[in-house]
Amino acid sequence: MNDHQTARDSSRDGFVVRDELPADLPILEEELLWLTDLLATLLSPGPKESPDND
């Protein structure tokens, strides 16, 4: 099993793990976490709106 496959298998919910990102990619840890959370929200099933929104 190669390193790329290992990294892919270790990803959570199909998201790319940090090990797969290029080393020279100018992104902060906080930005990566924010983007991961945003993608999780967008890709999660079901509406995320509060019941108060009509």
PDB file of C-alpha atoms in Angstrom:
ATOM      1  CA  MET A   1       0.000   0.000   0.000  1.00  0.00           C
ATOM      2  CA  ASN A   2       1.504   3.334  -1.010  1.00  0.00           C
ATOM      3  CA  ASP A   3       1.576   6.512   1.072  1.00  0.00           C
ATOM      4  CA  HIS A   4      -1.136   8.193  -1.003  1.00  0.00           C
ATOM      5  CA  GLN A   5      -3.523   5.296  -0.443  1.00  0.00           C
ATOM      6  CA  THR A   6      -2.708   5.268   3.263  1.00  0.00           C
ATOM      7  CA  ALA A   7      -3.467   8.982   3.507  1.00  0.00           C
ATOM      8  CA  ARG A   8      -6.716   8.507   1.608  1.00  0.00           C
ATOM      9  CA  ASP A   9      -7.766   5.651   3.890  1.00  0.00           C
ATOM     10  CA  SER A  10      -7.078   7.801   6.938  1.00  0.00           C
ATOM     11  CA  SER A  11      -9.299  10.633   5.705  1.00  0.00           C
ATOM     12  CA  ARG A  12     -12.484  11.326   7.629  1.00  0.00           C
ATOM     13  CA  ASP A  13     -15.759  11.279   5.689  1.00  0.00           C
ATOM     14  CA  GLY A  14     -13.861  11.459   2.414  1.00  0.00           C
ATOM     15  CA  PHE A  15     -12.133  14.745   3.203  1.00  0.00           C
ATOM     16  CA  VAL A  16      -8.535  15.171   2.173  1.00  0.00           C
ATOM     17  CA  VAL A  17      -6.204  14.845   5.119  1.00  0.00           C
ATOM     18  CA  ARG A  18      -3.491  17.407   5.665  1.00  0.00           C
ATOM     19  CA  ASP A  19      -0.736  14.978   4.641  1.00  0.00           C
ATOM     20  CA  GLU A  20      -2.042  15.097   1.057  1.00  0.00           C
ATOM     21  CA  LEU A  21      -1.709  18.887   0.825  1.00  0.00           C
ATOM     22  CA  PRO A  22       1.368  20.316  -0.899  1.00  0.00           C
ATOM     23  CA  ALA A  23       4.022  21.369   1.603  1.00  0.00           C
ATOM     24  CA  ASP A  24       4.272  24.839   0.036  1.00  0.00           C
ATOM     25  CA  LEU A  25       0.530  25.528   0.222  1.00  0.00           C
ATOM     26  CA  PRO A  26       0.122  28.827   2.117  1.00  0.00           C
ATOM     27  CA  ILE A  27      -2.723  27.850   4.443  1.00  0.00           C
ATOM     28  CA  LEU A  28      -2.966  28.174   8.186  1.00  0.00           C
ATOM     29  CA  GLU A  29      -4.129  25.384  10.487  1.00  0.00           C
ATOM     30  CA  GLU A  30      -7.116  27.542  11.499  1.00  0.00           C
ATOM     31  CA  GLU A  31      -8.070  28.084   7.854  1.00  0.00           C
ATOM     32  CA  LEU A  32      -7.841  24.371   7.148  1.00  0.00           C
ATOM     33  CA  LEU A  33     -10.089  23.563  10.104  1.00  0.00           C
ATOM     34  CA  TRP A  34     -12.574  26.257   9.042  1.00  0.00           C
ATOM     35  CA  LEU A  35     -12.685  24.965   5.466  1.00  0.00           C
ATOM     36  CA  THR A  36     -13.117  21.387   6.671  1.00  0.00           C
ATOM     37  CA  ASP A  37     -15.994  22.444   8.925  1.00  0.00           C
ATOM     38  CA  LEU A  38     -17.571  24.424   6.082  1.00  0.00           C
ATOM     39  CA  LEU A  39     -17.374  21.451   3.726  1.00  0.00           C
ATOM     40  CA  ALA A  40     -18.827  19.166   6.387  1.00  0.00           C
ATOM     41  CA  THR A  41     -21.748  21.565   6.826  1.00  0.00           C
ATOM     42  CA  LEU A  42     -22.363  21.886   3.101  1.00  0.00           C
ATOM     43  CA  LEU A  43     -22.113  18.164   2.402  1.00  0.00           C
ATOM     44  CA  SER A  44     -24.059  16.910   5.407  1.00  0.00           C
ATOM     45  CA  PRO A  45     -27.571  15.634   4.644  1.00  0.00           C
ATOM     46  CA  GLY A  46     -30.638  17.515   5.760  1.00  0.00           C
ATOM     47  CA  PRO A  47     -31.402  21.208   6.152  1.00  0.00           C
ATOM     48  CA  LYS A  48     -29.337  23.143   8.676  1.00  0.00           C
ATOM     49  CA  GLU A  49     -31.806  26.030   9.026  1.00  0.00           C
ATOM     50  CA  SER A  50     -33.408  26.746  12.354  1.00  0.00           C
ATOM     51  CA  PRO A  51     -37.159  26.014  12.627  1.00  0.00           C
ATOM     52  CA  ASP A  52     -37.793  29.737  13.157  1.00  0.00           C
ATOM     53  CA  ASN A  53     -36.969  30.505   9.513  1.00  0.00           C
ATOM     54  CA  ASP A  54     -40.145  30.582   7.437  1.00  0.00           C
TER      55      ASP A  54
END
